[in-house]
Each structure stands twice: as C-alpha cells, then as structure tokens.
Short mmCIF file of C-alpha atoms and ligand atoms in Angstrom, two decimals:
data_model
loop_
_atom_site.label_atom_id
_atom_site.label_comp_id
_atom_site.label_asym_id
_atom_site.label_seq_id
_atom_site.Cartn_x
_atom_site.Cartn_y
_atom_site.Cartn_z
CA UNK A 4 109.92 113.09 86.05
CA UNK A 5 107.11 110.97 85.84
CA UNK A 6 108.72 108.17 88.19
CA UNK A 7 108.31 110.20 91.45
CA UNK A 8 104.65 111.22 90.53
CA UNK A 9 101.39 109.70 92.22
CA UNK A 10 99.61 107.52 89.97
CA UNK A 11 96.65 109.46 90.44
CA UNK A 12 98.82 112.62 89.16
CA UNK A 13 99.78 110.19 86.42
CA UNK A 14 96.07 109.78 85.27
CA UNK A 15 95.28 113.43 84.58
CA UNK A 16 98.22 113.39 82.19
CA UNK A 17 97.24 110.54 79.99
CA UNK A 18 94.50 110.97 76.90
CA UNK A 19 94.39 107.39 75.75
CA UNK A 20 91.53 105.96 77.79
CA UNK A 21 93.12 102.83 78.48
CA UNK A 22 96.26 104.27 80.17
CA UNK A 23 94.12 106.37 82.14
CA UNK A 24 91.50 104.03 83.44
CA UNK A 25 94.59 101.85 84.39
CA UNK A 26 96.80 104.50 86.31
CA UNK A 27 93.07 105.16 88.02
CA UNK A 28 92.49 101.25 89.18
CA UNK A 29 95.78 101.33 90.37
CA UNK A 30 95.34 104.25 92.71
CA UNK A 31 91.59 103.33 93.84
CA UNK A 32 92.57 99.77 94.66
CA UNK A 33 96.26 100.71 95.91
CA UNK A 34 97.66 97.75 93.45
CA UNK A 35 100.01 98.05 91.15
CA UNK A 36 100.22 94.15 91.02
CA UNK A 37 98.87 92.56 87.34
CA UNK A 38 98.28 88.44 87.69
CA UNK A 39 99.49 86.53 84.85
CA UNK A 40 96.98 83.43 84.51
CA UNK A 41 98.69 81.08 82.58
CA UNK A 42 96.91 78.25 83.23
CA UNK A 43 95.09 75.46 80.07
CA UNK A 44 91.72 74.76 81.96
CA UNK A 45 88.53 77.16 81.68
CA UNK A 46 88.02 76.35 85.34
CA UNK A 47 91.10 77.01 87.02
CA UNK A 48 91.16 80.07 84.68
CA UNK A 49 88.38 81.47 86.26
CA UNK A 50 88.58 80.30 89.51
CA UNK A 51 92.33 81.96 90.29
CA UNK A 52 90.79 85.37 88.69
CA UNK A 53 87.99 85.46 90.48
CA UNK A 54 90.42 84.55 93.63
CA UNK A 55 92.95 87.25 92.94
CA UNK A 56 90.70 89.51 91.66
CA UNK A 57 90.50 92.05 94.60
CA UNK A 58 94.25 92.16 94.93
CA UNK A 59 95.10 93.21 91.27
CA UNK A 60 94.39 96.31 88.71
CA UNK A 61 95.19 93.95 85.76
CA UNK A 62 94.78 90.67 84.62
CA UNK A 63 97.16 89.28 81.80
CA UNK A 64 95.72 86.63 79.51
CA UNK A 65 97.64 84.09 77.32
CA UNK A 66 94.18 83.24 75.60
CA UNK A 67 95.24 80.19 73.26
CA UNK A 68 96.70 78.01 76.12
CA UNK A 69 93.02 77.31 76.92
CA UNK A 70 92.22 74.36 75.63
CA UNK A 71 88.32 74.16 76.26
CA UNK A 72 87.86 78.05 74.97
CA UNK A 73 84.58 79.13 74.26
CA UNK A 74 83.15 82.63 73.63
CA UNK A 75 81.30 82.75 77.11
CA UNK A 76 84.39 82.53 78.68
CA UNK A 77 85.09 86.14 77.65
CA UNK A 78 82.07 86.94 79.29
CA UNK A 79 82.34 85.16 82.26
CA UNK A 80 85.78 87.33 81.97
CA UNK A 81 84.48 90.49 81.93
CA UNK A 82 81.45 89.52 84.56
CA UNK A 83 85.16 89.31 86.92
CA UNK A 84 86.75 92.29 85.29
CA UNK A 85 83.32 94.62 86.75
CA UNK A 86 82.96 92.50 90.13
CA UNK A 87 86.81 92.60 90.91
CA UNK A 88 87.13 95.91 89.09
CA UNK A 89 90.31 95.36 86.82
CA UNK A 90 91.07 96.16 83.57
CA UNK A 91 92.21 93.12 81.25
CA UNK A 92 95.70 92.26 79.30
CA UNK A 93 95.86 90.05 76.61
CA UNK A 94 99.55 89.22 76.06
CA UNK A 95 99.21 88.66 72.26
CA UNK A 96 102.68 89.15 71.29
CA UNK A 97 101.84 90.67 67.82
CA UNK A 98 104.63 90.55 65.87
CA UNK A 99 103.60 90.50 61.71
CA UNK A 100 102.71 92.59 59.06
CA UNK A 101 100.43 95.37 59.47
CA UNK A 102 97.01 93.92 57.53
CA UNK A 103 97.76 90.43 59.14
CA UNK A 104 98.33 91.91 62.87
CA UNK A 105 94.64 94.19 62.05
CA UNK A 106 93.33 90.53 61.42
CA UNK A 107 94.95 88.82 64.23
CA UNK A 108 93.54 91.47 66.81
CA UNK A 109 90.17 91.82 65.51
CA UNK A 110 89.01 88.78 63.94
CA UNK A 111 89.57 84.79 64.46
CA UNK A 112 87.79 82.75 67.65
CA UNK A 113 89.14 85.46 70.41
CA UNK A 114 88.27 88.79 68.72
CA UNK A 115 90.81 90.04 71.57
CA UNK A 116 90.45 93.91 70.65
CA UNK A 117 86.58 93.25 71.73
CA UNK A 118 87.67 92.51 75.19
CA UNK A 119 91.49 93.38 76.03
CA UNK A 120 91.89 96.37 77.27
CA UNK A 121 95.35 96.48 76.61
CA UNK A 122 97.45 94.32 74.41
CA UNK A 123 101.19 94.29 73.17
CA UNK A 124 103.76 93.56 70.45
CA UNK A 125 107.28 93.16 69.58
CA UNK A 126 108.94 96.09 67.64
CA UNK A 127 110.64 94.10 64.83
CA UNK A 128 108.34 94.83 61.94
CA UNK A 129 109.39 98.07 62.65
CA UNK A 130 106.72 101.32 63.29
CA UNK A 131 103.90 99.43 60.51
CA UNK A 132 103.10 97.09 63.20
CA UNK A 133 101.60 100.02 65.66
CA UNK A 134 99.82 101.62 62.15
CA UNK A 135 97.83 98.08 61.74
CA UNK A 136 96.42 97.38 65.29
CA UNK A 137 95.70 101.30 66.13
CA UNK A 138 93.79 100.88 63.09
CA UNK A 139 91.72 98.37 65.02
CA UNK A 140 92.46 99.32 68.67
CA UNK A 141 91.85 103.09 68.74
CA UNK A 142 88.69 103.80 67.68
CA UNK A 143 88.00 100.83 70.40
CA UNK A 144 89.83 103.07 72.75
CA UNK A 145 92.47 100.20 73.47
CA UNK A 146 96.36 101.06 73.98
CA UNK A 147 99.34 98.92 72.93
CA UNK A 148 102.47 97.98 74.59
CA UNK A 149 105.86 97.47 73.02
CA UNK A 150 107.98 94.56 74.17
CA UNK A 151 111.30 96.94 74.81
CA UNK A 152 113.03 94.56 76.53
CA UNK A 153 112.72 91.14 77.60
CA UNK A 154 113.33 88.98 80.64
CA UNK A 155 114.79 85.70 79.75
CA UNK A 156 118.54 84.95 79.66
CA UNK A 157 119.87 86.08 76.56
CA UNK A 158 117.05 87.76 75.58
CA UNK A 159 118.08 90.03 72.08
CA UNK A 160 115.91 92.87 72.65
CA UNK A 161 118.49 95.13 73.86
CA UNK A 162 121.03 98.33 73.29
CA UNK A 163 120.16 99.39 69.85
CA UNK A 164 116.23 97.39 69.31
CA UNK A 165 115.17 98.70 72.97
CA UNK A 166 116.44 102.36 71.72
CA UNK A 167 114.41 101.74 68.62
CA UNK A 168 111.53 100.32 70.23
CA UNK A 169 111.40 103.84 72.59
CA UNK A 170 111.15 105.83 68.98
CA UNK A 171 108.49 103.81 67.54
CA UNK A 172 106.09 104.58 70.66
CA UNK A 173 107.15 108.44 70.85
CA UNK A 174 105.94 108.52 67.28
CA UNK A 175 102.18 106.77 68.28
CA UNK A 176 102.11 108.18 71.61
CA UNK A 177 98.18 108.30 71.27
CA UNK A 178 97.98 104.12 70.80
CA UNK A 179 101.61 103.27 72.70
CA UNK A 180 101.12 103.80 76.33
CA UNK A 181 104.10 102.43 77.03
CA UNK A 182 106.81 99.44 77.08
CA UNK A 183 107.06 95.62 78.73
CA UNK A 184 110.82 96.26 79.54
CA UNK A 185 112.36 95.93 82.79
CA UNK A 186 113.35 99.27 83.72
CA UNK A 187 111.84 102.82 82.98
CA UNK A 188 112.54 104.45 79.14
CA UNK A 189 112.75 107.70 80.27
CA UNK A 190 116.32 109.16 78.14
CA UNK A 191 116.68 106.11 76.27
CA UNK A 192 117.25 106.84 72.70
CA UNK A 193 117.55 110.42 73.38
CA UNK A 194 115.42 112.53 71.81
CA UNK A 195 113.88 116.01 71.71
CA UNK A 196 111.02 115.29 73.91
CA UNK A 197 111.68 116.03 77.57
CA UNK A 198 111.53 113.05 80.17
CA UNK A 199 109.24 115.44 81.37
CA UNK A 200 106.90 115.53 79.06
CA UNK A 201 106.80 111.62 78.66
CA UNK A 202 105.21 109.55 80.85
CA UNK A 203 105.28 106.02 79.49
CA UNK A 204 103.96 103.43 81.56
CA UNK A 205 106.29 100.63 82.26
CA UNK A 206 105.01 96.80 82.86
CA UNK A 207 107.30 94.33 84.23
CA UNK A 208 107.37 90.49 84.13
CA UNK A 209 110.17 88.32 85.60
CA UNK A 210 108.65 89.13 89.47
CA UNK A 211 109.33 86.61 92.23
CA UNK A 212 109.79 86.37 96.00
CA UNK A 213 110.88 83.02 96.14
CA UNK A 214 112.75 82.30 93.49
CA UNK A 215 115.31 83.55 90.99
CA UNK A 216 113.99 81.93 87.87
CA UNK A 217 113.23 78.50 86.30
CA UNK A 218 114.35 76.30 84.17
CA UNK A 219 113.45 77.46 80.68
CA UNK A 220 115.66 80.67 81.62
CA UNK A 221 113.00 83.08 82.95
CA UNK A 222 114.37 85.29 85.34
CA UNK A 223 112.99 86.65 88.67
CA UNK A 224 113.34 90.23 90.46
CA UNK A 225 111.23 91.74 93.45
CA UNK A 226 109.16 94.17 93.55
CA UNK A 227 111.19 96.10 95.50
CA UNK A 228 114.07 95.53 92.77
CA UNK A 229 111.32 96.25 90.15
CA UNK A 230 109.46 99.23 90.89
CA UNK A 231 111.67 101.17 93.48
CA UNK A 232 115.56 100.64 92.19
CA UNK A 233 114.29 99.90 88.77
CA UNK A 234 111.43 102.81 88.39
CA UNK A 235 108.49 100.44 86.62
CA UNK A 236 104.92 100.79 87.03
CA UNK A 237 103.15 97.30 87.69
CA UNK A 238 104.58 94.31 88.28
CA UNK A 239 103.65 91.51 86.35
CA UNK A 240 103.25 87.82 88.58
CA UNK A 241 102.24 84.54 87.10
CA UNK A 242 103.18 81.47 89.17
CA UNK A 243 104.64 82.84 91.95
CA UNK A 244 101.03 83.51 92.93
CA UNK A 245 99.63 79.85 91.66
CA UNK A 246 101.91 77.38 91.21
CA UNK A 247 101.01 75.06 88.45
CA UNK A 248 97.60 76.27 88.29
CA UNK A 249 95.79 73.26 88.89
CA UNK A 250 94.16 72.13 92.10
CA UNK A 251 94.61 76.25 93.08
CA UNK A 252 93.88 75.76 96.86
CA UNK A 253 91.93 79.19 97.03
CA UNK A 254 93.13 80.27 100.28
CA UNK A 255 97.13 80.17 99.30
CA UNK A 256 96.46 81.94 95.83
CA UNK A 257 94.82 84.44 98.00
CA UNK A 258 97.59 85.16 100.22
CA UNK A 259 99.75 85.08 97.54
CA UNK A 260 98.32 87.85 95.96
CA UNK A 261 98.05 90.24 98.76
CA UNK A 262 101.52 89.72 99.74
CA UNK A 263 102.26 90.94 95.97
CA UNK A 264 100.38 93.59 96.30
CA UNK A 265 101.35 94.69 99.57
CA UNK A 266 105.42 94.38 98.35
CA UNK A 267 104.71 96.46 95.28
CA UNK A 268 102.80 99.02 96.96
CA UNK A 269 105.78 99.66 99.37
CA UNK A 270 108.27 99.81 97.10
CA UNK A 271 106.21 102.41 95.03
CA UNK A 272 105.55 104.56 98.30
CA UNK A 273 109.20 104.23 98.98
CA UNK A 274 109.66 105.21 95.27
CA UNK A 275 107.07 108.60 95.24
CA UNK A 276 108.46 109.69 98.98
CA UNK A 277 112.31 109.57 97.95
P1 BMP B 6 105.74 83.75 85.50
O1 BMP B 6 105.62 84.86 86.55
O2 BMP B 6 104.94 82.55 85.84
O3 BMP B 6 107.18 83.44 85.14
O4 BMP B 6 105.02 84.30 84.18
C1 BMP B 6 105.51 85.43 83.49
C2 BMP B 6 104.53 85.86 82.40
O5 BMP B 6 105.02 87.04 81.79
C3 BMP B 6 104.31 84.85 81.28
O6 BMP B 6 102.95 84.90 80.90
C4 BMP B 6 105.18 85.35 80.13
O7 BMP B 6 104.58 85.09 78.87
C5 BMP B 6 105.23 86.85 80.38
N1 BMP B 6 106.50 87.51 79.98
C6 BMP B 6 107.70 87.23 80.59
O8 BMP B 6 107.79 86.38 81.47
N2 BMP B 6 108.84 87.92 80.20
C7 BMP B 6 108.82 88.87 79.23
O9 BMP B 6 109.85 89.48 78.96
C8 BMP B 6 107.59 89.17 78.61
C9 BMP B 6 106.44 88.48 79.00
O10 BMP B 6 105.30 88.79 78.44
#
C-alpha cells in the first residue's frame, strides 16, 4: 500500500502535475511539514514565509484574512514560492454550486486558481462541486482536495459523509489528489479499486507539540501521532510555529519550523522502515 512507499516512489505514480510536483518537494527538501500562515498583515505574511520557507514543501493560505491585500502580494508570493522552493495552498473551502465555485476560483480580487497550486472543498454539494473547479483548475494543471474529515470537536464530517467524500474523489481521480482528513482513506467506503492501486495523498491539520488544542475547539495531534500511527502525508502547522503572528521574532519561527520538520520526517522514516 501506498503508506509504506517513499515519496519519491509516490511521485512516479501520480499524473496530475500538482500531486506530483508536491510528493517531489517533499522528497528533495526532506519536509513533509506545510505552514499554515494565518496571519491579517501583508508584512507579517510575508515575513513568516519567507522565514519558514526552507523548512516547508507547502504553504497554506487563508487569503481574505489579509486586510491590506493587493495583487503584488501574490507576486511577492510566488517570488518566495521559487526562492524557498514550495508549492502553494490556498485553503478556500469551496463549498457551492458548481458555476458559482468556477467563479469563486477563477475570478474576484484573488484569482486563486492563477496562483494556488492546490486548493480544497467540502463534499456537501455532492460530486458537481469537483465538475465546476476542474473545469477551471485542470487545464491550469491544479489538483483539489476534499475536506473528508475534520478536526474540531464535534466536527460532522464523519462515518457515512467521510465514506462519501472517498467516492466522490475515486470518481475525479485526475483533479482529486486526495483528502484533508486525519487519517489515511485507503478501504474506506469499500470499493472495487484496490488500496493498491490508490494512492491518495492525505493532508492533516490539528498538529501541535505543545498543546492539545484551543479554545474555539481545535484539536492538536503530533506528528508522530499524525503521520506514523495515523498513516497521513504532510502535516499541516499554523500557530504552533508563530504564535499570534505579529511581532514574529524571526529566529523562534525559525526553530519552530525545523523542529516540525525534523518530527515529521521521523515519524515518516519510522513509517516507510516498519
Ligand atoms: P492552527 O495550527 O493554528 O490551529 O491552524 C490550523 C489551520 O488548519 C487553520 O488554517 C485552519 O483553517 C485549518 N484547518 C483545521 O485546523 N482543521 C481542519 O479540519 C481543516 C482545516 O483546514
């Protein structure tokens, strides 16, 4: 099964290019660590990129928390995304119709299918929602991610919607490269496609050393937890590598994200050697 395969071996087996440049970042920069930068200034956007930037194969964008957008900051965005070499994830949620999702990814002030890499979206339209951004994001060579499971308390997207979710991708498997869940799909919603055969990648937020969660009932597992009991691919780390954000002192944020790194890698060469 795909779980106790390299990443580079992973690569060769995926077609959509953004899978594949992914899997390869991950194995040239030995990170399987992606940096959520939730943060409302352009400055301290930029400045705890271009600070974790070595450390990561994928940064994850909330794009409309900054309040002083402007379309240079893509640029300055991408300028990071060739220096630091990492691919870029904007965490759009998409979650409508299939003409107003097309228009969502494409058009308004961020244009994200332009830039993003990568972007995701909650199954509950049901399978319409994948038909309206591939129309956008394929010929773009982008892939999509669906939100299988969730990691806040309480969260609904389980048993029978995370089964559900699973059959949606299998049917787009050339857009879908795989889930935001917290544990690998491989059997779920059982279907005539080998686990073999299937190699979804698996992204995984709710990551932290220090801390089991917050107050607004997010939820925190280690790397270790996540990507060697659990099986998933990258591990997905907002502010337990910044803080708040503001007033980043550079040389924490740093050390931050190496330790990240250095705790996912393990657990994935623990994971590949069992
Ligand atoms: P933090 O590590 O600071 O808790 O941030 C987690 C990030 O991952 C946030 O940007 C949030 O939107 C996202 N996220 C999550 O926490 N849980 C999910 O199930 C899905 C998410 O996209």
């Amino acid at each position: 099964p795909a779980y106790s395969l390299t990443y580079a071996q992973r690569a060769e087996r995926h077609s959509n290019p953004a899978a594949k440049a992914l899997l390869e970042t991950i194995e040239r920069k030995k990170s399987n660590l992606c940096v959520s930068v939730d943060v409302a200034k352009r400055a301290d956007f930029l400045r705890v990129i271009d600070t974790v930037g070595p450390y990561v194969c994928l940064i994850k964008t909330h794009v409309d928390i900054i309040e002083d957008f402007e379309p240079a900051l893509i640029e300055r965005l991408n300028e990071l995304s060739i220096k630091h070499d990492f691919l870029i994830f904007e965490d759009r949620k998409f979650a409508d119709i299939g003409n107003t999702v097309a228009l969502q990814y494409s058009s308004g002030v961020h244009k994200i299918a332009q830039w993003s890499h990568i972007t995701n979206a909650h199954p509950v339209p049901g399978p319409s929602i994948i038909v309206g951004l591939s129309s956008v994001g394929l010929p773009l060579g982008r892939g999509l991610l669906l939100l299988a499971e969730m990691s806040t308390k309480g969260s609904l997207a389980t048993g029978s919607y995370t089964e559900e979710a699973v059959r949606m991708a299998r049917a787009h498997r050339d857009f879908v490269i795989g889930f935001i869940a917290q544990r690998r799909m491989d059997g779920v919603g059982a279907s005539d496609v080998s686990s073999d055969e299937e190699d979804f990648l698996v992204l995984t937020p709710g990551v932290g050393l220090d801390s089991r969660g917050d107050s607004m009932g997010q939820q925190y597992r280690t790397p270790d937890e996540v990507v060697f009991e659990s099986g998933c691919d990258v591990i997905i780390v907002g502010r337990g590598i910044y803080g708040k954000g503001n007033d980043v002192d550079t040389q924490t944020v740093q050390a931050q994200a190496e330790r990240y790194r250095k705790e996912g890698w393990v657990a994935y060469e623990k994971r590949i050697a069992r």
